[in-house]
PDB file of C-alpha atoms in Angstrom:
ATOM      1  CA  UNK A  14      75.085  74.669 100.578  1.00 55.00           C
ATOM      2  CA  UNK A  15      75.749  78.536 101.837  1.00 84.00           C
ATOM      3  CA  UNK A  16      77.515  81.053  99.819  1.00 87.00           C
ATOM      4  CA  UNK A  17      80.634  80.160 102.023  1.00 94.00           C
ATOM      5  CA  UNK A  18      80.881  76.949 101.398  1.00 93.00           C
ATOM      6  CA  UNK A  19      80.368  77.804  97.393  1.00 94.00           C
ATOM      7  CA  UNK A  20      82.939  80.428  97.852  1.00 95.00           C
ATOM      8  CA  UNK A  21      85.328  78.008  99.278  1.00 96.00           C
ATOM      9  CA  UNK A  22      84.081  75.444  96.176  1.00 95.00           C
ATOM     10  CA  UNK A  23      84.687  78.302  93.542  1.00 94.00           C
ATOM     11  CA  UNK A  24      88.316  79.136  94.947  1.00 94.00           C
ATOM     12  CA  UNK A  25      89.273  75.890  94.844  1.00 93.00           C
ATOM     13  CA  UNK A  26      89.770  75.335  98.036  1.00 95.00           C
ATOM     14  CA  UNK A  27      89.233  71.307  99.138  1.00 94.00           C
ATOM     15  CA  UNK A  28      90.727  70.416 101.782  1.00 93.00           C
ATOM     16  CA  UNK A  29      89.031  70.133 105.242  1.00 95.00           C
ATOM     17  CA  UNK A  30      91.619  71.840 107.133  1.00 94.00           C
ATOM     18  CA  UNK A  31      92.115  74.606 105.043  1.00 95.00           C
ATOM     19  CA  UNK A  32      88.526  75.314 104.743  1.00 96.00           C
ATOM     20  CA  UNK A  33      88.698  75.325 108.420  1.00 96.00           C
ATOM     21  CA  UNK A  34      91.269  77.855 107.935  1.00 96.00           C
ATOM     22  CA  UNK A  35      89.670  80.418 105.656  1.00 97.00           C
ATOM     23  CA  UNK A  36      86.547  79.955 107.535  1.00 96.00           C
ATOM     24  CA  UNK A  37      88.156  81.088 110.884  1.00 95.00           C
ATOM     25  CA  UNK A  38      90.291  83.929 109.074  1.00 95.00           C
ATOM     26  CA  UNK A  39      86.348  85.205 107.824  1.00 95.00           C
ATOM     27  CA  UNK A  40      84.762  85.204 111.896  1.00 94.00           C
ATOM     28  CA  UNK A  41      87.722  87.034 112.578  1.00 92.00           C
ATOM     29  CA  UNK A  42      87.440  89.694 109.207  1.00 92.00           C
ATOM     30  CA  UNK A  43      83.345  89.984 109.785  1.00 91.00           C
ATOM     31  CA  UNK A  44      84.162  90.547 113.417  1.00 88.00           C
ATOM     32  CA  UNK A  45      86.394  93.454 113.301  1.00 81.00           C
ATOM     33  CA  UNK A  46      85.325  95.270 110.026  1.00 74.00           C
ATOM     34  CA  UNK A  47      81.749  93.939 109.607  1.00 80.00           C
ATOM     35  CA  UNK A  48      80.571  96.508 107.091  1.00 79.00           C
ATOM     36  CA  UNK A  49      83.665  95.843 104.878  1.00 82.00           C
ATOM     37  CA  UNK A  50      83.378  91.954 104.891  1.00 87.00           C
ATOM     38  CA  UNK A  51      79.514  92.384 104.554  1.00 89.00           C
ATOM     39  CA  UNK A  52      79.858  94.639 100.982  1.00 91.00           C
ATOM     40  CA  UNK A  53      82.978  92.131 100.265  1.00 92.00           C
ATOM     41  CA  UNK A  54      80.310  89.239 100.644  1.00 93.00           C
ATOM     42  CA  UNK A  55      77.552  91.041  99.028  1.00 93.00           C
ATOM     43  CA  UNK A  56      79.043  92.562  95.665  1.00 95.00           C
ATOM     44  CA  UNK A  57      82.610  90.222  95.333  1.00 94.00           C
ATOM     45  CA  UNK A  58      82.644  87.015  93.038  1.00 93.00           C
ATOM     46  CA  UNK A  59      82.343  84.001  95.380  1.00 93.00           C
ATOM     47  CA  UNK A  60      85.360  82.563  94.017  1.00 94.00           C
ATOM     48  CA  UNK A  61      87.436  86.055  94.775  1.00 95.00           C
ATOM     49  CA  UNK A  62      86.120  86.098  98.453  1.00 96.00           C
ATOM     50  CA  UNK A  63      87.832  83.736 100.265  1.00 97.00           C
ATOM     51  CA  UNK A  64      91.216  85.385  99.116  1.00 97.00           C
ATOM     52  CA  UNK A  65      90.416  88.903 100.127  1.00 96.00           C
ATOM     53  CA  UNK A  66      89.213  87.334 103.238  1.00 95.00           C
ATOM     54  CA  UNK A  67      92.736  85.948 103.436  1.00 96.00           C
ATOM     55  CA  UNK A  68      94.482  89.241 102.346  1.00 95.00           C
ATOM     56  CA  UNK A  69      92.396  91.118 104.655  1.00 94.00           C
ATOM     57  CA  UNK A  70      93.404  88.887 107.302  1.00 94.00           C
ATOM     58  CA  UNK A  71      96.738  88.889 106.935  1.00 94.00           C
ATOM     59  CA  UNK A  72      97.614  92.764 106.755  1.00 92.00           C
ATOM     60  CA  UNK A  73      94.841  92.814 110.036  1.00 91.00           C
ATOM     61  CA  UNK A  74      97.712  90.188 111.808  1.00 90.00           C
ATOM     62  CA  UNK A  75     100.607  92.107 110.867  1.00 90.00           C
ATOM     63  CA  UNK A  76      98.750  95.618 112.204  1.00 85.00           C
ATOM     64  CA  UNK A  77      98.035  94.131 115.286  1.00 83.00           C
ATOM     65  CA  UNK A  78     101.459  92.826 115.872  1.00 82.00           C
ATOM     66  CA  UNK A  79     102.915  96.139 115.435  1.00 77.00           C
ATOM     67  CA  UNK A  80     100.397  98.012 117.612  1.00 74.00           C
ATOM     68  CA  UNK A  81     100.713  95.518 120.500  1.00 71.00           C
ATOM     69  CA  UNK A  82     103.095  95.756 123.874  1.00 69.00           C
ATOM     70  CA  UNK A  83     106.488  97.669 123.911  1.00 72.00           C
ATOM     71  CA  UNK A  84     108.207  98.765 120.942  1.00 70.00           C
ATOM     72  CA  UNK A  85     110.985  95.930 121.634  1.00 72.00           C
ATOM     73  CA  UNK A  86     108.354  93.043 121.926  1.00 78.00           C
ATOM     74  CA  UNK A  87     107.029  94.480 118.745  1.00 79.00           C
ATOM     75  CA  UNK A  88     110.319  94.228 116.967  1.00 81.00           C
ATOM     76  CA  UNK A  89     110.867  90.507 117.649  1.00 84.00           C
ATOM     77  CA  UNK A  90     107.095  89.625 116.606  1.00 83.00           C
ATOM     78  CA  UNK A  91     107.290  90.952 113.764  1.00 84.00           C
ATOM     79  CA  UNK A  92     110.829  89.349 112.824  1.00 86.00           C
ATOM     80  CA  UNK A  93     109.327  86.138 113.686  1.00 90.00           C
ATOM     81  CA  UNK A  94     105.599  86.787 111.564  1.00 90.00           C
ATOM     82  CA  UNK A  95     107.704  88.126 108.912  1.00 90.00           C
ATOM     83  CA  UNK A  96     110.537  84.849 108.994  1.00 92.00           C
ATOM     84  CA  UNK A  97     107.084  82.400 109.276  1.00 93.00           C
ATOM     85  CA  UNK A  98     105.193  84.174 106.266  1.00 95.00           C
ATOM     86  CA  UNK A  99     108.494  84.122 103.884  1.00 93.00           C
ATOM     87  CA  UNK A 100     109.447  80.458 104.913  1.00 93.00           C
ATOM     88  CA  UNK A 101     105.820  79.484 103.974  1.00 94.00           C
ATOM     89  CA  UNK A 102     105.714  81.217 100.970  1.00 94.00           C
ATOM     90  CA  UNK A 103     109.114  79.696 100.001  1.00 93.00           C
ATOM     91  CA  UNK A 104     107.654  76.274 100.707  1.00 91.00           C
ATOM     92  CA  UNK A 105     104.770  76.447  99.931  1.00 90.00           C
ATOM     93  CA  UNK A 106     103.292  75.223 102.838  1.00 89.00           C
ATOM     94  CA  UNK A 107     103.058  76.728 107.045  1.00 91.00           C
ATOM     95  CA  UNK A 108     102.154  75.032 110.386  1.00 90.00           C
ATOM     96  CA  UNK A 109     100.425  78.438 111.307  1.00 92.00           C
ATOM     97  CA  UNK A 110      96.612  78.327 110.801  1.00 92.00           C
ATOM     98  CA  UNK A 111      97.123  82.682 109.928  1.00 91.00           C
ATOM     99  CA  UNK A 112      99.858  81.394 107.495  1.00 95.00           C
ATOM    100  CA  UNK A 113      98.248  78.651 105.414  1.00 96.00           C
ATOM    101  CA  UNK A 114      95.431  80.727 103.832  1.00 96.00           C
ATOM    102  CA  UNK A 115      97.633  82.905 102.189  1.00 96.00           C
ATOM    103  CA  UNK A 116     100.525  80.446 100.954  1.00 96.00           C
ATOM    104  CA  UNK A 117      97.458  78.917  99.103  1.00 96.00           C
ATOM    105  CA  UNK A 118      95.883  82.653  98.070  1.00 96.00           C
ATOM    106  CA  UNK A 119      99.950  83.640  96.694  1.00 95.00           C
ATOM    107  CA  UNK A 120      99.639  80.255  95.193  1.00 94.00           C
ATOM    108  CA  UNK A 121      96.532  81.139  93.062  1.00 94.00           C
ATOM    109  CA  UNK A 122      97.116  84.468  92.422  1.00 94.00           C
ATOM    110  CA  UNK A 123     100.810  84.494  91.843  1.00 93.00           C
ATOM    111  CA  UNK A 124     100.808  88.524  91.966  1.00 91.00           C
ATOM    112  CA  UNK A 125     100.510  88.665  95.176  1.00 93.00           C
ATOM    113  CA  UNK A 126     103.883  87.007  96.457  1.00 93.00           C
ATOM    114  CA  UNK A 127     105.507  90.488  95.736  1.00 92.00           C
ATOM    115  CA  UNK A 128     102.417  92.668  97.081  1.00 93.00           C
ATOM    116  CA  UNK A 129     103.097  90.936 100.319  1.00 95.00           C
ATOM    117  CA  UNK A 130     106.457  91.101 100.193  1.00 92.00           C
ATOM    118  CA  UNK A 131     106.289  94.926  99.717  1.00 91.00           C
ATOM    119  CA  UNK A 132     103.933  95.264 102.389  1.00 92.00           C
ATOM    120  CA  UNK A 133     106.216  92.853 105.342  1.00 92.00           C
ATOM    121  CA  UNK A 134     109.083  95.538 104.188  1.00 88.00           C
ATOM    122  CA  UNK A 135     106.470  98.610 104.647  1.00 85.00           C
ATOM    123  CA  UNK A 136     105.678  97.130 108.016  1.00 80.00           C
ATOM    124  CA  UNK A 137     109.021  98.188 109.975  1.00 76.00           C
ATOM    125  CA  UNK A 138     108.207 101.677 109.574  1.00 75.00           C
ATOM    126  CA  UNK A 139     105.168 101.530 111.646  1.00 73.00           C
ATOM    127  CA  UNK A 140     107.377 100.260 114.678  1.00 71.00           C
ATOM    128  CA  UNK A 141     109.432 103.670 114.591  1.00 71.00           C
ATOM    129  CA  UNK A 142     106.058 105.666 114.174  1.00 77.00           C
ATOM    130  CA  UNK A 143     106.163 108.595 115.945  1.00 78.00           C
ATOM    131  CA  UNK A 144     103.789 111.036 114.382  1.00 88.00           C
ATOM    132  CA  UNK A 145     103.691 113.791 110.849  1.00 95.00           C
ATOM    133  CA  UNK A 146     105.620 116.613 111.442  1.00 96.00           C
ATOM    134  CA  UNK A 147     104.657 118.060 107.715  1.00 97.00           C
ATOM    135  CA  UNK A 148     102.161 116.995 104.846  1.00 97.00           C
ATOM    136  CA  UNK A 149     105.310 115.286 103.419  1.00 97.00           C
ATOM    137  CA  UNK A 150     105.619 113.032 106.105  1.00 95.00           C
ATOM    138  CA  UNK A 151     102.171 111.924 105.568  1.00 97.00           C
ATOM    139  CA  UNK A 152     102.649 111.515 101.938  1.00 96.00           C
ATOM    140  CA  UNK A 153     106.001 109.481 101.828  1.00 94.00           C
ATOM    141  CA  UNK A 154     103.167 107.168 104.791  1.00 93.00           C
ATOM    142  CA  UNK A 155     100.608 106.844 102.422  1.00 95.00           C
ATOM    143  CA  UNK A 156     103.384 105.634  99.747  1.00 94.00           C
ATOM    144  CA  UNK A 157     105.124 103.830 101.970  1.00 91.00           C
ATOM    145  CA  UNK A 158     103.112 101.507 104.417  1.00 91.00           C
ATOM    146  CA  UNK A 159      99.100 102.554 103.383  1.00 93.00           C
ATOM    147  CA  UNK A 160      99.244 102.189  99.674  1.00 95.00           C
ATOM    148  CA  UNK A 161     101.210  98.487  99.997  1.00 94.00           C
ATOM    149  CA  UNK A 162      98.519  97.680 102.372  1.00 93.00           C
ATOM    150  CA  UNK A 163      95.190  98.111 100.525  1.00 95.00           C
ATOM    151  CA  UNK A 164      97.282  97.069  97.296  1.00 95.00           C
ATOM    152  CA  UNK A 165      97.034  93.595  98.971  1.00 94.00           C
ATOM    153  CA  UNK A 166      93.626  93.792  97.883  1.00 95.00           C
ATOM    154  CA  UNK A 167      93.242  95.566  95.303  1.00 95.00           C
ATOM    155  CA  UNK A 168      96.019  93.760  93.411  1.00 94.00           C
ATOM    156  CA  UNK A 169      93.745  90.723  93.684  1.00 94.00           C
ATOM    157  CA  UNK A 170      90.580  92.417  92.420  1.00 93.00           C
ATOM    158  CA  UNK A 171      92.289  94.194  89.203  1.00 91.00           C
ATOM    159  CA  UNK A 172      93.786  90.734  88.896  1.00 81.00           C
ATOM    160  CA  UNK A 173      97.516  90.152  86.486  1.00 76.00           C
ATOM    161  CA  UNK A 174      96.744  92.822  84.299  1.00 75.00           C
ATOM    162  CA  UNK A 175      95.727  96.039  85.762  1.00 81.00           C
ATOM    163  CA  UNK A 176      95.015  98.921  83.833  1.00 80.00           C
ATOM    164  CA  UNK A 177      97.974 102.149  83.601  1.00 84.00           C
ATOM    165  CA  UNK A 178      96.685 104.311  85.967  1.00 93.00           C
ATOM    166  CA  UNK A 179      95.365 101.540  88.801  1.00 95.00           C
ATOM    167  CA  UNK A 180      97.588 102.102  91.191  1.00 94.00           C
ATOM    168  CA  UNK A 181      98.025 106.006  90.954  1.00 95.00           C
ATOM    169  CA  UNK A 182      93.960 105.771  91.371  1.00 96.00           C
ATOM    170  CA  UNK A 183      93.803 103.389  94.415  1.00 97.00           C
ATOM    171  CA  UNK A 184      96.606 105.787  95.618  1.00 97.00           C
ATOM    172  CA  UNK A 185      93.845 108.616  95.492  1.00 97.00           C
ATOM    173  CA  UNK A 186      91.023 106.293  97.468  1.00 98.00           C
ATOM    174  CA  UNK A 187      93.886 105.266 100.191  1.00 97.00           C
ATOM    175  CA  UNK A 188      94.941 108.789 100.960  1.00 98.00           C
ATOM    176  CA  UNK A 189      91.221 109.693 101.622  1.00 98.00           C
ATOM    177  CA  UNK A 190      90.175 106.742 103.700  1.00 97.00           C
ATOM    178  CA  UNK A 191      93.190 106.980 105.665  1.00 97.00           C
ATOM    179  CA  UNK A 192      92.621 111.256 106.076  1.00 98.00           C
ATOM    180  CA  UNK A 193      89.298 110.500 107.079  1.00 98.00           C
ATOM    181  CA  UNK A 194      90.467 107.614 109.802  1.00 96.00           C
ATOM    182  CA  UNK A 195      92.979 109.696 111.049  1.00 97.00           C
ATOM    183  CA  UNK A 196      90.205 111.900 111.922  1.00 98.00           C
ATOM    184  CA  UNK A 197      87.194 109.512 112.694  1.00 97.00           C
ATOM    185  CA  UNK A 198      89.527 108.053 115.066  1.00 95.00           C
ATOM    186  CA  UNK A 199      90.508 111.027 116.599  1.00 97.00           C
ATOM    187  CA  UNK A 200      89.050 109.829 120.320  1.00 97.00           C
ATOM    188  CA  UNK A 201      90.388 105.976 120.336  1.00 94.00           C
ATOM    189  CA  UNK A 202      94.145 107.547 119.382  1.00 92.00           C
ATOM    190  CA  UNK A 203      94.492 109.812 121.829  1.00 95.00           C
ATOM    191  CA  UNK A 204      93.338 107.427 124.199  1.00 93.00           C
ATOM    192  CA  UNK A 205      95.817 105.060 123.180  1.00 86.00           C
ATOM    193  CA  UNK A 206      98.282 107.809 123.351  1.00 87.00           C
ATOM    194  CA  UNK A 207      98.480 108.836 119.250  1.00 88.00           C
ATOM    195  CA  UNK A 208      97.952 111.375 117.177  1.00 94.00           C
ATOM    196  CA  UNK A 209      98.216 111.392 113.468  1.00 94.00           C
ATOM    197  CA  UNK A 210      97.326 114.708 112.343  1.00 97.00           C
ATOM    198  CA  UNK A 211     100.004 116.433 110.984  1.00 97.00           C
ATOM    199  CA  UNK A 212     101.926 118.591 113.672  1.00 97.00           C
ATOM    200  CA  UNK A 213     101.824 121.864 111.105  1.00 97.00           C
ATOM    201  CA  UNK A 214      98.275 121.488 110.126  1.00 98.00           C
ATOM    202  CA  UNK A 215      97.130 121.578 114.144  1.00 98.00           C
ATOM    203  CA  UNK A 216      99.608 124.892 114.243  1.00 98.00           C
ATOM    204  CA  UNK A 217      98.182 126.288 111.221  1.00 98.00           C
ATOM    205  CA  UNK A 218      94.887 126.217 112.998  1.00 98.00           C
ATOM    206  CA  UNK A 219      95.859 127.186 116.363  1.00 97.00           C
ATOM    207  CA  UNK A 220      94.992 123.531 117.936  1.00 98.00           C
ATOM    208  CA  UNK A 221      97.033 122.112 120.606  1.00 97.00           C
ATOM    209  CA  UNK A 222      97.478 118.140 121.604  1.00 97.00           C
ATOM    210  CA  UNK A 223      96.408 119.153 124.578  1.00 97.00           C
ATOM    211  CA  UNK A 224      93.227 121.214 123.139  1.00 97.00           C
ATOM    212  CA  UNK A 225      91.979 117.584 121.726  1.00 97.00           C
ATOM    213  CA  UNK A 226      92.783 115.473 124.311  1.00 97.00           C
ATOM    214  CA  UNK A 227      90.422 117.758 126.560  1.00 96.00           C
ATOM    215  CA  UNK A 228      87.475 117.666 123.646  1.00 96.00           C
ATOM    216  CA  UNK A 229      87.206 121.162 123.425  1.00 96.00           C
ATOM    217  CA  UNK A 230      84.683 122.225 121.501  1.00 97.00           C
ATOM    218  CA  UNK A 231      86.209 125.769 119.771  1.00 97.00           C
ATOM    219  CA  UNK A 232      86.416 127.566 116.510  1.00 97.00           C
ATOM    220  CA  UNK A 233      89.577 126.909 116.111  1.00 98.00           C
ATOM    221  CA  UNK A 234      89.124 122.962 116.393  1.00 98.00           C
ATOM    222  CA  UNK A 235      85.955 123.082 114.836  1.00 98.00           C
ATOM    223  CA  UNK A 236      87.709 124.928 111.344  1.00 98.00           C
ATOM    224  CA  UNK A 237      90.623 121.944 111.955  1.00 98.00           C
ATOM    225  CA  UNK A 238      88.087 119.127 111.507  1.00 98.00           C
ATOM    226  CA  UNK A 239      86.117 120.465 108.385  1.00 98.00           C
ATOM    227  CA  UNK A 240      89.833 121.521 106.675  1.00 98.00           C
ATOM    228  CA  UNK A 241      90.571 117.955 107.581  1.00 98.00           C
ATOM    229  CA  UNK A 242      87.275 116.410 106.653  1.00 98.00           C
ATOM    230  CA  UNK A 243      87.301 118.580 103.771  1.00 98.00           C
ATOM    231  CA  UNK A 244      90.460 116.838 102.067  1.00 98.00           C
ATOM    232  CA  UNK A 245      89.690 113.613 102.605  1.00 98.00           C
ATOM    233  CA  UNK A 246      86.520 114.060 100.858  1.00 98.00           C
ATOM    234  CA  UNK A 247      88.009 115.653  97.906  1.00 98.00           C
ATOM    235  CA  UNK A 248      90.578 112.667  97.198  1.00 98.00           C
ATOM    236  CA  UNK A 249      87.521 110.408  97.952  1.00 98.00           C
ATOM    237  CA  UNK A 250      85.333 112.157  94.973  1.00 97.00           C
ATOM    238  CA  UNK A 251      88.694 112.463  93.080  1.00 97.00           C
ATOM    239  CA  UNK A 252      88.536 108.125  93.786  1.00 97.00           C
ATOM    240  CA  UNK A 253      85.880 107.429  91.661  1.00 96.00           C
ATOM    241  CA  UNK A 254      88.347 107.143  88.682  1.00 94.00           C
ATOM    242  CA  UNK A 255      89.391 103.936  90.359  1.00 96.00           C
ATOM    243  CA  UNK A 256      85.648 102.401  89.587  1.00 96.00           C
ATOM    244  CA  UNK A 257      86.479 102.357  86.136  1.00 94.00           C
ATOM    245  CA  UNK A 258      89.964 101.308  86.103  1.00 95.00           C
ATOM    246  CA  UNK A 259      89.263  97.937  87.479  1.00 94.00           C
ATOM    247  CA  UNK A 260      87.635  95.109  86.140  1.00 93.00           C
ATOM    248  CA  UNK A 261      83.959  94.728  85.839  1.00 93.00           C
ATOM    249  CA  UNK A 262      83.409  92.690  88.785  1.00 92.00           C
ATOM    250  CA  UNK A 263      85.588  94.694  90.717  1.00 93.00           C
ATOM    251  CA  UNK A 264      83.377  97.733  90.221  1.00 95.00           C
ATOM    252  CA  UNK A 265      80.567  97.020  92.273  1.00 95.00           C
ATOM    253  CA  UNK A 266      82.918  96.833  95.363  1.00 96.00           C
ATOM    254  CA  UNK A 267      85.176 100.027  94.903  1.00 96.00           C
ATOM    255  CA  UNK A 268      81.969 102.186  93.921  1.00 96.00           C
ATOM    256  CA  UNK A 269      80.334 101.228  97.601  1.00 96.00           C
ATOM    257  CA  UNK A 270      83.642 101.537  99.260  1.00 95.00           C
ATOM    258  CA  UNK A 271      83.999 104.645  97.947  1.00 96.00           C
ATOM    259  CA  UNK A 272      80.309 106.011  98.956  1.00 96.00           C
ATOM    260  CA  UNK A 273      80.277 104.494 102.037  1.00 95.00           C
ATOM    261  CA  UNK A 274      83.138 106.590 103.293  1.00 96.00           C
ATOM    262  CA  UNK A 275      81.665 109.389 101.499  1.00 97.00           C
ATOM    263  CA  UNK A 276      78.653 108.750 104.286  1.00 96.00           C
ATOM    264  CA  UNK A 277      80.980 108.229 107.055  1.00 96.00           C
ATOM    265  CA  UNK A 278      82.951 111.621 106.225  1.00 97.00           C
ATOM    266  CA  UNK A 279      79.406 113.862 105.668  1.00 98.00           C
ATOM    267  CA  UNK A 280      78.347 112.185 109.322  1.00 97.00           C
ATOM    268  CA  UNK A 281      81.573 113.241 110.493  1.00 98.00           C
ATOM    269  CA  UNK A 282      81.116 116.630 109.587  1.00 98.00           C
ATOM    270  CA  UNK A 283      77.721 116.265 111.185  1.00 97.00           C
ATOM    271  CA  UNK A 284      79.060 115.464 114.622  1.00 97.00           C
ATOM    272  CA  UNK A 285      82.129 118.184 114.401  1.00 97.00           C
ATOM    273  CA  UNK A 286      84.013 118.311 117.871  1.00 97.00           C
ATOM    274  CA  UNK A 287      82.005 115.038 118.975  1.00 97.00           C
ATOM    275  CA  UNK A 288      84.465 113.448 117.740  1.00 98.00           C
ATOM    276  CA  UNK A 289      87.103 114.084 120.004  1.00 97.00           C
ATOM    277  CA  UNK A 290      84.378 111.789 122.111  1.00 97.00           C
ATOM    278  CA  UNK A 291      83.341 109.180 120.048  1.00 97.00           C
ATOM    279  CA  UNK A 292      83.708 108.416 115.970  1.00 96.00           C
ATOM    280  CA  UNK A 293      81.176 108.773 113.453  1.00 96.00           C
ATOM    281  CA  UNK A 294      78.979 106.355 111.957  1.00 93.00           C
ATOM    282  CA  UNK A 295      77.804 106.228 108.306  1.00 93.00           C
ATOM    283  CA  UNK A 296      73.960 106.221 108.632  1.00 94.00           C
ATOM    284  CA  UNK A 297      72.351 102.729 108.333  1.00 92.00           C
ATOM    285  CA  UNK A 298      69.894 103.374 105.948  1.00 95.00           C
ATOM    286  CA  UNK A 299      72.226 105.326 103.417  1.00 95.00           C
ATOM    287  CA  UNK A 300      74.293 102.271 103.677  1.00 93.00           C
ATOM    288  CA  UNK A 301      72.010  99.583 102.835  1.00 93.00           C
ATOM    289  CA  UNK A 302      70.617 101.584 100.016  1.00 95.00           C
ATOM    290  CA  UNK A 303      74.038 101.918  98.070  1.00 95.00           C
ATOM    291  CA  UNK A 304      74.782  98.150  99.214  1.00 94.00           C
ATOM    292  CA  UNK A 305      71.531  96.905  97.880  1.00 94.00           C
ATOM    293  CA  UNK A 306      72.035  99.312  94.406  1.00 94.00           C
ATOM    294  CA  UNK A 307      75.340  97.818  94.193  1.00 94.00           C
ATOM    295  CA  UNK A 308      74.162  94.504  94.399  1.00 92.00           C
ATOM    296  CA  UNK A 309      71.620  94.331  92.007  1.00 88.00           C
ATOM    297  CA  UNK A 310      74.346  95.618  89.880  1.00 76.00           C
ATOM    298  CA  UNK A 311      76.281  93.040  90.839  1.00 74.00           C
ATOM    299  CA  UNK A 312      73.755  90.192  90.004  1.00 75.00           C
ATOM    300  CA  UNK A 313      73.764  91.025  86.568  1.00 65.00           C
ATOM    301  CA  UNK A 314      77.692  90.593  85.576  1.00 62.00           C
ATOM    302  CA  UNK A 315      77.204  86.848  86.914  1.00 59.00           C
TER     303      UNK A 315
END
């Protein structure tokens, strides 16, 4: 028997179909964020993987349903996810395959009915997203849509009875990760016609749209990407507080998370104005050295 299969066995999930379920929800996870759902498979419980597969999952569907076709398409998706998710939740059961994972996952960790419920609300702002005009504007994002969102899983890891000052630390980690996406993702955005930087950062610095979307390589964008870089890394190291806030097992996870994008914002830094080409990569070997140190670790709580 795999470690799926003892996963499944440990979450208490029996039934064929819903195996089935899980087990396509994971391809699709380990397809599109493979070096999350590898330290997720490496350093989380077995039992506690198949529902932040399904959490994961889940906030990936409702991204991609606001990101895809025109903004009026997008509306009535998400009407119709968000009625099908609420109905199933209610019922306890779904006929949609992306559904039935989580009614069971809300159904063994009760917690999370109103974590998902706060994200679905979040959700509607991204469909009026038009950019940050100030750091405010960022911050009431964060708070408002990013925060819900990696609560989702974090709720499930610090399980019913998380510490005081959980959430004000996985605050900290979100507002770094998503600083340092923001700018890691600089080159895909613009392609796809965003920008997320904040409007009177890139005027504080002199740095046009039009400046990026070109991939100039200047001073002026150069001192813009390590200001940017430089404040993502700080609420990163500022993270760590979050390691010891959660629950034993949890710690493993959040401690490679939070190193990981450590890496990825130090080969960021690396590459400067390449990014405007092509995002960074956190350097293989650095990454399978703090995986494999947080796995050993991770052996010895089981």
């Amino acid at each position: 028997m795999g470690l799926w299969d003892r996963a499944l066995d440990g979450a208490g999930i029996g039934d064929p179909g819903l195996r089935e379920d899980y087990t396509r929800q994971r391809r699709l996870v380990a397809g599109y964020r493979r070096s999350s759902y590898l330290a997720a498979r490496l350093l989380l419980p077995p039992p506690l993987l198949p529902h932040v597969i399904a959490a994961t999952a889940f906030m990936h569907h409702t991204d991609t349903l606001l990101d895809s076709g025109p903004v009026a398409e997008r509306a009535g998706a998400r009407a119709e996810w968000v009625k099908e998710v609420h109905e199933g939740l209610a019922g306890g059961e779904s006929e949609d395959p992306a559904v039935r994972p989580l009614v069971h996952t809300v159904s063994a960790h009760p917690g999370m009915h109103g974590r998902v419920a706060d994200f679905l609300d979040a959700a509607a702002m991204e469909l009026e997203f038009t950019g940050f005009a100030t750091e405010a504007d960022y911050q009431r994002y964060v708070d408002a849509y990013a925060l819900p969102a990696f609560m989702l899983i974090a709720g499930l890891i610090a399980g019913e009875d998380p510490a005081t000052d959980y959430r004000e630390a996985c605050r900290m980690y979100i507002d770094g990760s998503q600083r340092l996406d923001f700018v890691n993702d600089l080159a895909g955005d613009l392609a796809d016609g965003r920008l997320n930087l904040v409007r009177e950062t890139l005027d504080a610095h002199g740095v046009t749209r039009d400046d990026l979307e070109k991939a100039r390589d200047t001073t002026a964008i150069r001192g813009l990407l390590a200001h940017l870089l430089g404040e993502a890394r700080e609420c990163l190291s500022t993270s760590r507080s979050m390691v010891g806030l959660a629950p034993p097992e949890g710690r493993p996870l959040f401690r490679a998370m939070i190193e990981i994008e450590l890496l990825t914002a130090e080969a960021a830094a690396t590459k400067g104005p390449g990014l405007l080409r092509a995002p960074a990569r956190p350097p293989l070997p650095a990454t399978a050295r703090v995986l494999l140190r947080e796995r050993r670790g991770a052996r010895h709580l089981r």
